[in-house]
PDB file of C-alpha atoms in Angstrom:
ATOM      1  CA  SER A   1     -29.320 -14.649   9.460  1.00 83.00           C
ATOM      2  CA  ASN A   2     -29.228 -16.836   6.343  1.00 85.00           C
ATOM      3  CA  ASN A   3     -30.056 -14.177   3.755  1.00 87.00           C
ATOM      4  CA  GLN A   4     -28.200 -12.448   0.949  1.00 89.00           C
ATOM      5  CA  ILE A   5     -27.387  -9.267   2.898  1.00 92.00           C
ATOM      6  CA  SER A   6     -24.285  -7.522   1.555  1.00 92.00           C
ATOM      7  CA  SER A   7     -24.266  -4.398   3.767  1.00 93.00           C
ATOM      8  CA  LEU A   8     -25.278  -3.425   7.292  1.00 94.00           C
ATOM      9  CA  GLU A   9     -25.140   0.303   6.577  1.00 93.00           C
ATOM     10  CA  PRO A  10     -28.954   0.700   6.525  1.00 93.00           C
ATOM     11  CA  LEU A  11     -28.954  -0.238  10.226  1.00 92.00           C
ATOM     12  CA  GLY A  12     -26.790   2.727  11.193  1.00 91.00           C
ATOM     13  CA  SER A  13     -29.775   4.730  12.479  1.00 92.00           C
ATOM     14  CA  LEU A  14     -30.817   2.053  15.000  1.00 93.00           C
ATOM     15  CA  VAL A  15     -28.769   3.604  17.782  1.00 91.00           C
ATOM     16  CA  GLU A  16     -30.580   1.645  20.519  1.00 93.00           C
ATOM     17  CA  LEU A  17     -29.869  -1.737  18.907  1.00 94.00           C
ATOM     18  CA  ARG A  18     -28.319  -4.128  21.420  1.00 95.00           C
ATOM     19  CA  THR A  19     -28.065  -7.428  19.540  1.00 96.00           C
ATOM     20  CA  LEU A  20     -27.340  -7.965  15.854  1.00 96.00           C
ATOM     21  CA  ILE A  21     -27.248 -11.459  14.376  1.00 96.00           C
ATOM     22  CA  ALA A  22     -26.212 -11.367  10.708  1.00 95.00           C
ATOM     23  CA  ASP A  23     -24.465 -14.692  10.189  1.00 95.00           C
ATOM     24  CA  HIS A  24     -24.525 -16.660   6.911  1.00 95.00           C
ATOM     25  CA  ASN A  25     -24.843 -13.656   4.598  1.00 94.00           C
ATOM     26  CA  GLN A  26     -22.757 -11.967   1.902  1.00 94.00           C
ATOM     27  CA  LEU A  27     -21.037  -9.304   4.022  1.00 94.00           C
ATOM     28  CA  GLU A  28     -17.588  -8.171   2.918  1.00 92.00           C
ATOM     29  CA  HIS A  29     -17.310  -5.228   5.324  1.00 92.00           C
ATOM     30  CA  MET A  30     -18.681  -3.925   8.631  1.00 93.00           C
ATOM     31  CA  LYS A  31     -19.447  -0.355   7.600  1.00 92.00           C
ATOM     32  CA  GLY A  32     -22.428   1.342   9.217  1.00 92.00           C
ATOM     33  CA  LEU A  33     -21.951  -0.104  12.701  1.00 94.00           C
ATOM     34  CA  SER A  34     -19.890   2.691  14.262  1.00 92.00           C
ATOM     35  CA  SER A  35     -23.023   4.588  15.345  1.00 93.00           C
ATOM     36  CA  LEU A  36     -24.560   1.651  17.260  1.00 95.00           C
ATOM     37  CA  ALA A  37     -23.315   2.775  20.661  1.00 93.00           C
ATOM     38  CA  MET A  38     -25.548   0.378  22.608  1.00 94.00           C
ATOM     39  CA  LEU A  39     -24.591  -2.730  20.633  1.00 95.00           C
ATOM     40  CA  GLY A  40     -23.570  -5.500  23.018  1.00 95.00           C
ATOM     41  CA  LYS A  41     -23.604  -8.596  20.800  1.00 96.00           C
ATOM     42  CA  LEU A  42     -22.592  -8.887  17.144  1.00 96.00           C
ATOM     43  CA  ASP A  43     -22.575 -12.082  15.105  1.00 96.00           C
ATOM     44  CA  VAL A  44     -21.234 -11.771  11.545  1.00 96.00           C
ATOM     45  CA  SER A  45     -19.913 -15.306  11.277  1.00 95.00           C
ATOM     46  CA  PHE A  46     -20.000 -17.216   7.985  1.00 95.00           C
ATOM     47  CA  ASN A  47     -19.649 -14.142   5.785  1.00 95.00           C
ATOM     48  CA  HIS A  48     -16.909 -12.847   3.462  1.00 92.00           C
ATOM     49  CA  ILE A  49     -15.069 -10.312   5.614  1.00 92.00           C
ATOM     50  CA  HIS A  50     -11.506 -10.394   4.316  1.00 85.00           C
ATOM     51  CA  THR A  51      -9.496  -8.064   6.517  1.00 83.00           C
ATOM     52  CA  LEU A  52      -9.168  -7.225  10.196  1.00 84.00           C
ATOM     53  CA  GLU A  53      -9.164  -3.596   9.071  1.00 83.00           C
ATOM     54  CA  GLU A  54     -12.951  -3.853   9.341  1.00 88.00           C
ATOM     55  CA  LEU A  55     -12.655  -3.891  13.132  1.00 89.00           C
ATOM     56  CA  LYS A  56     -12.164  -0.124  13.013  1.00 88.00           C
ATOM     57  CA  ASN A  57     -15.927   0.102  12.380  1.00 91.00           C
ATOM     58  CA  VAL A  58     -16.684  -1.306  15.842  1.00 93.00           C
ATOM     59  CA  GLN A  59     -13.508  -0.280  17.636  1.00 89.00           C
ATOM     60  CA  HIS A  60     -15.205   2.461  19.657  1.00 90.00           C
ATOM     61  CA  LEU A  61     -18.338   0.534  20.666  1.00 93.00           C
ATOM     62  CA  ARG A  62     -17.636   0.379  24.412  1.00 91.00           C
ATOM     63  CA  MET A  63     -20.734  -1.744  25.108  1.00 94.00           C
ATOM     64  CA  LEU A  64     -19.734  -4.525  22.711  1.00 95.00           C
ATOM     65  CA  ARG A  65     -18.988  -7.644  24.757  1.00 95.00           C
ATOM     66  CA  ASP A  66     -19.756 -10.546  22.433  1.00 96.00           C
ATOM     67  CA  LEU A  67     -18.338 -10.775  18.885  1.00 96.00           C
ATOM     68  CA  ASN A  68     -18.438 -13.719  16.500  1.00 96.00           C
ATOM     69  CA  LEU A  69     -16.363 -13.589  13.304  1.00 95.00           C
ATOM     70  CA  GLU A  70     -16.004 -17.315  12.715  1.00 94.00           C
ATOM     71  CA  GLU A  71     -15.644 -18.609   9.166  1.00 91.00           C
ATOM     72  CA  ASN A  72     -14.547 -15.295   7.658  1.00 92.00           C
ATOM     73  CA  HIS A  73     -11.343 -14.974   5.641  1.00 86.00           C
ATOM     74  CA  CYS A  74      -9.851 -12.610   8.248  1.00 84.00           C
ATOM     75  CA  GLU A  75      -9.801 -15.530  10.695  1.00 85.00           C
ATOM     76  CA  THR A  76      -6.907 -17.119   8.762  1.00 79.00           C
ATOM     77  CA  VAL A  77      -4.533 -14.360   9.857  1.00 78.00           C
ATOM     78  CA  THR A  78      -1.783 -15.406  12.245  1.00 73.00           C
ATOM     79  CA  SER A  79      -2.806 -14.704  15.869  1.00 79.00           C
ATOM     80  CA  ALA A  80      -6.147 -13.333  14.656  1.00 84.00           C
ATOM     81  CA  ARG A  81      -7.778 -13.785  18.064  1.00 88.00           C
ATOM     82  CA  LEU A  82      -5.103 -11.739  19.820  1.00 85.00           C
ATOM     83  CA  HIS A  83      -5.273  -8.982  17.214  1.00 84.00           C
ATOM     84  CA  LYS A  84      -9.023  -8.678  17.733  1.00 88.00           C
ATOM     85  CA  LEU A  85      -8.660  -8.539  21.518  1.00 88.00           C
ATOM     86  CA  HIS A  86      -6.065  -5.790  21.240  1.00 85.00           C
ATOM     87  CA  VAL A  87      -8.431  -3.639  19.189  1.00 86.00           C
ATOM     88  CA  LEU A  88     -11.508  -4.604  21.259  1.00 90.00           C
ATOM     89  CA  PRO A  89     -10.288  -4.972  24.854  1.00 88.00           C
ATOM     90  CA  TYR A  90     -13.824  -4.861  26.312  1.00 90.00           C
ATOM     91  CA  LEU A  91     -14.874  -8.187  24.799  1.00 93.00           C
ATOM     92  CA  THR A  92     -15.818 -10.984  27.179  1.00 93.00           C
ATOM     93  CA  MET A  93     -16.805 -13.476  24.484  1.00 95.00           C
ATOM     94  CA  LEU A  94     -15.072 -13.927  21.128  1.00 95.00           C
ATOM     95  CA  ASN A  95     -16.064 -16.521  18.544  1.00 94.00           C
ATOM     96  CA  GLN A  96     -18.219 -18.291  21.136  1.00 93.00           C
ATOM     97  CA  ARG A  97     -15.283 -18.691  23.504  1.00 93.00           C
ATOM     98  CA  PRO A  98     -14.890 -16.791  26.801  1.00 93.00           C
ATOM     99  CA  VAL A  99     -12.105 -14.207  26.859  1.00 92.00           C
ATOM    100  CA  ARG A 100      -9.620 -14.879  29.658  1.00 90.00           C
ATOM    101  CA  GLN A 101      -7.460 -12.268  31.323  1.00 85.00           C
ATOM    102  CA  GLN A 102      -4.484 -14.222  30.036  1.00 84.00           C
ATOM    103  CA  ASP A 103      -5.758 -13.699  26.478  1.00 85.00           C
ATOM    104  CA  LYS A 104      -5.897  -9.940  27.029  1.00 85.00           C
ATOM    105  CA  THR A 105      -2.367  -9.934  28.424  1.00 80.00           C
ATOM    106  CA  TYR A 106      -1.052 -11.842  25.410  1.00 80.00           C
ATOM    107  CA  ALA A 107      -2.925  -9.466  23.101  1.00 81.00           C
ATOM    108  CA  THR A 108      -1.298  -6.453  24.750  1.00 75.00           C
ATOM    109  CA  ASN A 109       2.165  -8.009  24.674  1.00 72.00           C
ATOM    110  CA  LEU A 110       1.756  -9.006  21.036  1.00 70.00           C
ATOM    111  CA  GLN A 111       1.683  -5.340  20.051  1.00 65.00           C
ATOM    112  CA  GLY A 112       4.892  -4.567  21.934  1.00 62.00           C
ATOM    113  CA  THR A 113       3.233  -2.121  24.320  1.00 62.00           C
ATOM    114  CA  ASP A 114       6.320  -1.921  26.492  1.00 61.00           C
ATOM    115  CA  PHE A 115       8.811  -1.809  23.634  1.00 61.00           C
ATOM    116  CA  VAL A 116       9.826   1.836  24.056  1.00 62.00           C
ATOM    117  CA  PRO A 117      10.484   1.734  27.834  1.00 69.00           C
ATOM    118  CA  THR A 118      12.280  -1.599  27.430  1.00 67.00           C
ATOM    119  CA  ARG A 119      14.557  -0.142  24.774  1.00 65.00           C
ATOM    120  CA  GLU A 120      15.290   2.881  26.944  1.00 71.00           C
ATOM    121  CA  ILE A 121      16.301   0.620  29.831  1.00 71.00           C
ATOM    122  CA  ARG A 122      18.531  -1.496  27.608  1.00 67.00           C
ATOM    123  CA  THR A 123      20.128   1.587  26.078  1.00 70.00           C
ATOM    124  CA  ARG A 124      20.902   2.972  29.516  1.00 73.00           C
ATOM    125  CA  LEU A 125      22.303  -0.278  30.905  1.00 69.00           C
ATOM    126  CA  PHE A 126      24.041  -1.450  27.731  1.00 66.00           C
ATOM    127  CA  PRO A 127      25.231   1.668  25.875  1.00 65.00           C
ATOM    128  CA  ASP A 128      27.259  -0.373  23.368  1.00 61.00           C
ATOM    129  CA  GLY A 129      24.267  -2.410  22.313  1.00 55.00           C
ATOM    130  CA  GLU A 130      24.872  -5.607  24.271  1.00 51.00           C
ATOM    131  CA  LEU A 131      21.844  -7.723  25.070  1.00 51.00           C
ATOM    132  CA  SER A 132      21.362  -9.775  28.223  1.00 47.00           C
ATOM    133  CA  ASP A 133      19.672 -13.143  27.834  1.00 44.00           C
ATOM    134  CA  GLY A 134      18.570 -13.217  31.471  1.00 42.00           C
ATOM    135  CA  GLY A 135      20.732 -16.219  32.255  1.00 38.00           C
ATOM    136  CA  ASN A 136      19.559 -18.135  29.195  1.00 38.00           C
ATOM    137  CA  ALA A 137      15.956 -17.782  30.323  1.00 39.00           C
ATOM    138  CA  ASP A 138      13.254 -17.695  27.693  1.00 40.00           C
ATOM    139  CA  PRO A 139      12.090 -14.048  27.491  1.00 41.00           C
ATOM    140  CA  PRO A 140       8.363 -13.393  27.797  1.00 41.00           C
ATOM    141  CA  LEU A 141       6.472 -12.087  24.780  1.00 38.00           C
ATOM    142  CA  CYS A 142       6.551  -8.562  26.162  1.00 39.00           C
ATOM    143  CA  VAL A 143      10.371  -8.397  26.073  1.00 39.00           C
ATOM    144  CA  SER A 144      11.474  -6.836  22.801  1.00 40.00           C
ATOM    145  CA  LEU A 145      15.035  -7.434  21.634  1.00 39.00           C
ATOM    146  CA  PRO A 146      15.982  -4.586  19.288  1.00 39.00           C
ATOM    147  CA  ALA A 147      19.016  -4.862  17.096  1.00 37.00           C
ATOM    148  CA  SER A 148      22.179  -3.380  18.508  1.00 35.00           C
ATOM    149  CA  TYR A 149      22.344   0.388  18.534  1.00 35.00           C
ATOM    150  CA  GLY A 150      26.021   0.229  19.512  1.00 34.00           C
ATOM    151  CA  ARG A 151      28.741   2.337  17.963  1.00 34.00           C
ATOM    152  CA  GLU A 152      29.631  -0.382  15.461  1.00 37.00           C
ATOM    153  CA  SER A 153      26.342   0.202  13.644  1.00 40.00           C
ATOM    154  CA  HIS A 154      27.255   3.852  13.083  1.00 38.00           C
ATOM    155  CA  ASN A 155      30.734   3.279  11.687  1.00 43.00           C
ATOM    156  CA  ALA A 156      30.214   1.050   8.692  1.00 46.00           C
ATOM    157  CA  GLY A 157      33.501   0.191   7.069  1.00 55.00           C
ATOM    158  CA  THR A 158      34.416  -0.889   3.565  1.00 63.00           C
ATOM    159  CA  PHE A 159      32.866  -4.314   4.080  1.00 63.00           C
ATOM    160  CA  GLU A 160      29.470  -2.894   5.063  1.00 70.00           C
ATOM    161  CA  ARG A 161      29.459  -0.270   2.328  1.00 75.00           C
ATOM    162  CA  ASP A 162      30.297  -2.885  -0.281  1.00 76.00           C
ATOM    163  CA  VAL A 163      27.529  -5.231   0.879  1.00 79.00           C
ATOM    164  CA  ASP A 164      24.980  -2.423   1.163  1.00 80.00           C
ATOM    165  CA  GLY A 165      25.818  -1.198  -2.296  1.00 83.00           C
ATOM    166  CA  HIS A 166      25.135  -4.582  -3.866  1.00 82.00           C
ATOM    167  CA  ALA A 167      21.962  -5.120  -1.830  1.00 85.00           C
ATOM    168  CA  SER A 168      20.380  -1.769  -2.661  1.00 85.00           C
ATOM    169  CA  SER A 169      21.264  -1.713  -6.349  1.00 87.00           C
ATOM    170  CA  SER A 170      18.846  -2.192  -9.231  1.00 89.00           C
ATOM    171  CA  LEU A 171      20.884  -5.262 -10.225  1.00 90.00           C
ATOM    172  CA  ALA A 172      19.754  -6.965  -7.029  1.00 90.00           C
ATOM    173  CA  ASN A 173      16.131  -6.307  -7.955  1.00 90.00           C
ATOM    174  CA  ASP A 174      16.734  -7.711 -11.424  1.00 92.00           C
ATOM    175  CA  ALA A 175      18.242 -10.818  -9.831  1.00 90.00           C
ATOM    176  CA  ALA A 176      15.186 -11.170  -7.590  1.00 91.00           C
ATOM    177  CA  ARG A 177      12.880 -11.013 -10.618  1.00 91.00           C
ATOM    178  CA  ASP A 178      14.937 -13.615 -12.512  1.00 92.00           C
ATOM    179  CA  ALA A 179      15.318 -16.003  -9.568  1.00 91.00           C
ATOM    180  CA  ALA A 180      12.910 -18.917  -9.312  1.00 89.00           C
ATOM    181  CA  ASN A 181      13.128 -18.945  -5.535  1.00 88.00           C
ATOM    182  CA  GLU A 182      14.913 -17.442  -2.529  1.00 89.00           C
ATOM    183  CA  SER A 183      17.937 -19.747  -2.844  1.00 88.00           C
ATOM    184  CA  GLU A 184      18.645 -18.614  -6.401  1.00 90.00           C
ATOM    185  CA  PHE A 185      18.338 -14.997  -5.318  1.00 90.00           C
ATOM    186  CA  VAL A 186      20.850 -15.475  -2.493  1.00 88.00           C
ATOM    187  CA  GLN A 187      23.305 -16.893  -5.043  1.00 86.00           C
ATOM    188  CA  TYR A 188      23.401 -13.450  -6.664  1.00 87.00           C
ATOM    189  CA  PHE A 189      25.016 -12.048  -3.512  1.00 85.00           C
ATOM    190  CA  LEU A 190      27.190 -15.099  -2.929  1.00 82.00           C
ATOM    191  CA  LYS A 191      28.945 -14.514  -6.249  1.00 82.00           C
ATOM    192  CA  ARG A 192      29.866 -10.970  -5.263  1.00 80.00           C
ATOM    193  CA  PHE A 193      31.413 -11.503  -1.827  1.00 75.00           C
ATOM    194  CA  PRO A 194      34.704 -13.100  -0.706  1.00 65.00           C
ATOM    195  CA  ARG A 195      34.760 -16.886  -0.620  1.00 63.00           C
ATOM    196  CA  ASN A 196      35.877 -17.114   3.000  1.00 59.00           C
ATOM    197  CA  PRO A 197      32.937 -18.892   4.714  1.00 57.00           C
ATOM    198  CA  VAL A 198      32.617 -16.508   7.666  1.00 57.00           C
ATOM    199  CA  PRO A 199      32.525 -13.217   5.710  1.00 55.00           C
ATOM    200  CA  ASP A 200      30.208 -14.905   3.213  1.00 69.00           C
ATOM    201  CA  LEU A 201      27.679 -15.687   5.929  1.00 79.00           C
ATOM    202  CA  LEU A 202      27.844 -12.230   7.454  1.00 77.00           C
ATOM    203  CA  ALA A 203      27.668 -10.591   4.054  1.00 79.00           C
ATOM    204  CA  LEU A 204      24.680 -12.647   2.947  1.00 83.00           C
ATOM    205  CA  LEU A 205      22.772 -11.997   6.145  1.00 85.00           C
ATOM    206  CA  ARG A 206      23.388  -8.266   5.937  1.00 85.00           C
ATOM    207  CA  ALA A 207      22.609  -8.211   2.225  1.00 87.00           C
ATOM    208  CA  VAL A 208      19.168  -9.802   2.518  1.00 89.00           C
ATOM    209  CA  TYR A 209      18.317  -7.489   5.428  1.00 88.00           C
ATOM    210  CA  VAL A 210      19.366  -4.370   3.517  1.00 87.00           C
ATOM    211  CA  TRP A 211      17.483  -5.565   0.443  1.00 91.00           C
ATOM    212  CA  VAL A 212      14.256  -5.967   2.445  1.00 89.00           C
ATOM    213  CA  VAL A 213      14.719  -2.565   4.100  1.00 85.00           C
ATOM    214  CA  THR A 214      15.457  -0.880   0.775  1.00 86.00           C
ATOM    215  CA  ASN A 215      12.496  -2.364  -1.038  1.00 87.00           C
ATOM    216  CA  GLY A 216       9.877  -2.506   1.694  1.00 81.00           C
ATOM    217  CA  ARG A 217       6.777  -0.621   0.645  1.00 70.00           C
ATOM    218  CA  PRO A 218       6.796   2.944   2.085  1.00 58.00           C
ATOM    219  CA  ARG A 219       4.391   3.945   4.827  1.00 55.00           C
ATOM    220  CA  GLU A 220       2.020   5.714   2.429  1.00 55.00           C
ATOM    221  CA  GLY A 221       0.786   2.297   1.360  1.00 51.00           C
ATOM    222  CA  LEU A 222      -0.713   1.475   4.730  1.00 54.00           C
ATOM    223  CA  GLN A 223      -4.211   2.454   5.744  1.00 50.00           C
ATOM    224  CA  GLU A 224      -5.363   4.115   8.955  1.00 49.00           C
ATOM    225  CA  SER A 225      -5.011   0.925  10.998  1.00 47.00           C
ATOM    226  CA  GLY A 226      -1.806  -0.135   9.279  1.00 50.00           C
ATOM    227  CA  LEU A 227      -0.866  -2.723  11.878  1.00 51.00           C
ATOM    228  CA  LEU A 228      -3.958  -4.727  10.926  1.00 58.00           C
ATOM    229  CA  ASP A 229      -3.553  -4.491   7.176  1.00 63.00           C
ATOM    230  CA  GLU A 230      -3.277  -7.846   5.373  1.00 67.00           C
ATOM    231  CA  THR A 231      -3.804  -6.324   1.933  1.00 69.00           C
ATOM    232  CA  VAL A 232      -0.991  -3.796   1.473  1.00 74.00           C
ATOM    233  CA  PRO A 233       1.946  -5.365  -0.403  1.00 79.00           C
ATOM    234  CA  VAL A 234       5.174  -5.906   1.476  1.00 82.00           C
ATOM    235  CA  LEU A 235       7.403  -4.817  -1.397  1.00 86.00           C
ATOM    236  CA  LYS A 236       7.222  -1.849  -3.727  1.00 85.00           C
ATOM    237  CA  PRO A 237       4.834  -2.176  -6.701  1.00 85.00           C
ATOM    238  CA  GLU A 238       7.618  -2.836  -9.193  1.00 89.00           C
ATOM    239  CA  LEU A 239       8.544  -5.982  -7.219  1.00 90.00           C
ATOM    240  CA  ALA A 240       5.049  -7.468  -7.004  1.00 87.00           C
ATOM    241  CA  GLU A 241       6.093 -10.552  -8.947  1.00 89.00           C
ATOM    242  CA  VAL A 242       8.977 -11.122  -6.525  1.00 90.00           C
ATOM    243  CA  GLU A 243       6.672 -10.910  -3.530  1.00 87.00           C
ATOM    244  CA  ALA A 244       4.343 -13.469  -5.092  1.00 85.00           C
ATOM    245  CA  LYS A 245       7.275 -15.890  -5.450  1.00 86.00           C
ATOM    246  CA  PHE A 246       8.898 -15.371  -2.066  1.00 86.00           C
ATOM    247  CA  ILE A 247       5.782 -15.037   0.130  1.00 82.00           C
ATOM    248  CA  PRO A 248       2.740 -16.419  -1.715  1.00 69.00           C
ATOM    249  CA  THR A 249      -0.554 -15.085  -0.363  1.00 62.00           C
ATOM    250  CA  ASP A 250      -2.840 -18.022  -0.976  1.00 57.00           C
ATOM    251  CA  GLY A 251      -4.376 -17.854   2.504  1.00 50.00           C
ATOM    252  CA  GLY A 252      -3.713 -20.152   5.435  1.00 48.00           C
ATOM    253  CA  ALA A 253      -0.212 -20.295   6.862  1.00 43.00           C
ATOM    254  CA  GLU A 254       1.247 -17.830   4.364  1.00 48.00           C
ATOM    255  CA  SER A 255      -1.249 -15.055   5.048  1.00 62.00           C
ATOM    256  CA  GLY A 256      -0.858 -12.441   7.741  1.00 71.00           C
ATOM    257  CA  LEU A 257      -0.631  -8.800   8.654  1.00 73.00           C
ATOM    258  CA  TRP A 258       1.870  -6.472   7.007  1.00 75.00           C
ATOM    259  CA  SER A 259       4.479  -6.920   9.723  1.00 72.00           C
ATOM    260  CA  GLU A 260       3.969 -10.686   9.808  1.00 76.00           C
ATOM    261  CA  ARG A 261       4.410 -10.989   6.070  1.00 80.00           C
ATOM    262  CA  VAL A 262       7.557  -8.859   5.955  1.00 81.00           C
ATOM    263  CA  THR A 263       8.917 -11.017   8.788  1.00 82.00           C
ATOM    264  CA  LYS A 264       8.057 -14.103   6.745  1.00 84.00           C
ATOM    265  CA  LEU A 265       9.913 -12.676   3.757  1.00 87.00           C
ATOM    266  CA  PHE A 266      13.042 -11.956   5.782  1.00 88.00           C
ATOM    267  CA  THR A 267      12.847 -15.359   7.493  1.00 88.00           C
ATOM    268  CA  ASN A 268      12.612 -17.149   4.135  1.00 88.00           C
ATOM    269  CA  LEU A 269      15.669 -15.290   2.851  1.00 90.00           C
ATOM    270  CA  VAL A 270      17.664 -16.021   6.006  1.00 88.00           C
ATOM    271  CA  ARG A 271      16.853 -19.711   5.635  1.00 88.00           C
ATOM    272  CA  ALA A 272      18.054 -19.557   2.040  1.00 87.00           C
ATOM    273  CA  VAL A 273      21.369 -18.228   3.361  1.00 83.00           C
ATOM    274  CA  GLY A 274      21.693 -21.462   5.323  1.00 80.00           C
ATOM    275  CA  LEU A 275      20.769 -20.278   8.802  1.00 81.00           C
ATOM    276  CA  GLU A 276      17.982 -21.487  11.029  1.00 80.00           C
ATOM    277  CA  ALA A 277      15.314 -18.821  11.447  1.00 81.00           C
ATOM    278  CA  GLU A 278      11.833 -18.746  12.947  1.00 75.00           C
ATOM    279  CA  PRO A 279       9.513 -15.726  13.261  1.00 71.00           C
ATOM    280  CA  ILE A 280       8.583 -15.090  16.911  1.00 65.00           C
ATOM    281  CA  THR A 281       5.081 -13.772  17.408  1.00 58.00           C
ATOM    282  CA  GLY A 282       5.131 -10.874  19.809  1.00 54.00           C
ATOM    283  CA  TYR A 283       8.457  -9.195  19.082  1.00 44.00           C
ATOM    284  CA  TRP A 284       6.857  -6.178  17.422  1.00 46.00           C
ATOM    285  CA  ALA A 285       7.143  -2.435  17.492  1.00 46.00           C
ATOM    286  CA  PRO A 286       4.152  -0.489  18.823  1.00 45.00           C
ATOM    287  CA  ALA A 287       1.382   0.627  16.505  1.00 46.00           C
ATOM    288  CA  CYS A 288       2.647   4.214  16.398  1.00 47.00           C
ATOM    289  CA  TRP A 289       5.738   3.016  14.492  1.00 45.00           C
ATOM    290  CA  MET A 290       5.151   2.549  10.803  1.00 44.00           C
ATOM    291  CA  PRO A 291       7.339   1.108   8.040  1.00 42.00           C
ATOM    292  CA  PRO A 292      10.188   1.521   7.492  1.00 42.00           C
ATOM    293  CA  GLU A 293      10.727   2.206  11.220  1.00 43.00           C
ATOM    294  CA  TRP A 294       9.678  -1.403  11.933  1.00 42.00           C
ATOM    295  CA  MET A 295      12.552  -2.715   9.852  1.00 39.00           C
ATOM    296  CA  PRO A 296      15.409  -2.276  12.370  1.00 37.00           C
ATOM    297  CA  LEU A 297      13.781  -4.739  14.793  1.00 36.00           C
TER     298      LEU A 297
END
């Protein structure tokens, strides 16, 4: 503790090590710990660990029960505690707080573990894509509500083709670069669709969705543990300046994992359309699904 240590890699040969206290140092990563099979307690609080990706270095330490990551940049990520418990389900103490069974359940649900079987059930019971709200009951976190897979989504007419064409064109990207904010960008689409209020709303909503899907960074950009990656850009490299305007990454409330940030982008655009929109933590695809497969949710 309280030194200028920047790496724990020299400790990799101490395979019998059970407790490691390395708080208040200069650590930016957790490399070198994957071989410490007997490690039961790890304290790397008050360091400079920026991304939850570093958890992959201790992910397979089955003896690890007590982890402290307080006062690291990665702690600013939305639902950081639940993300850590999903990757490290054997923990009993996290950031000096006991881990409850309820925490582990929330962590599992957050990753949409039951998404695939839930979708299969809904597809079987509602072949045209209808969704049941359970009698207006609030669905638990584990209930995923995928967009309709009904026949209407496979028979896009002139209206859909026209909207999709505008949304996926290079002109839309130019408009995004020129716009000062999301509202100005939405005006680009508003000028190209009929003035009837109802088609306008539908067109705008579809347009911003298609634009996000079209320009979302391809899967090659994500690392091995892509679900935990807060560093990979949401949009393609040529739209970096647009991403900085629409979802600034200055830490705090605007930071997050890849899927959280792309949700934030879409939510901001939907609000600019004039609709109320709030991201719901927990309605995610499982980790085996990578962008752009996440987009249809």
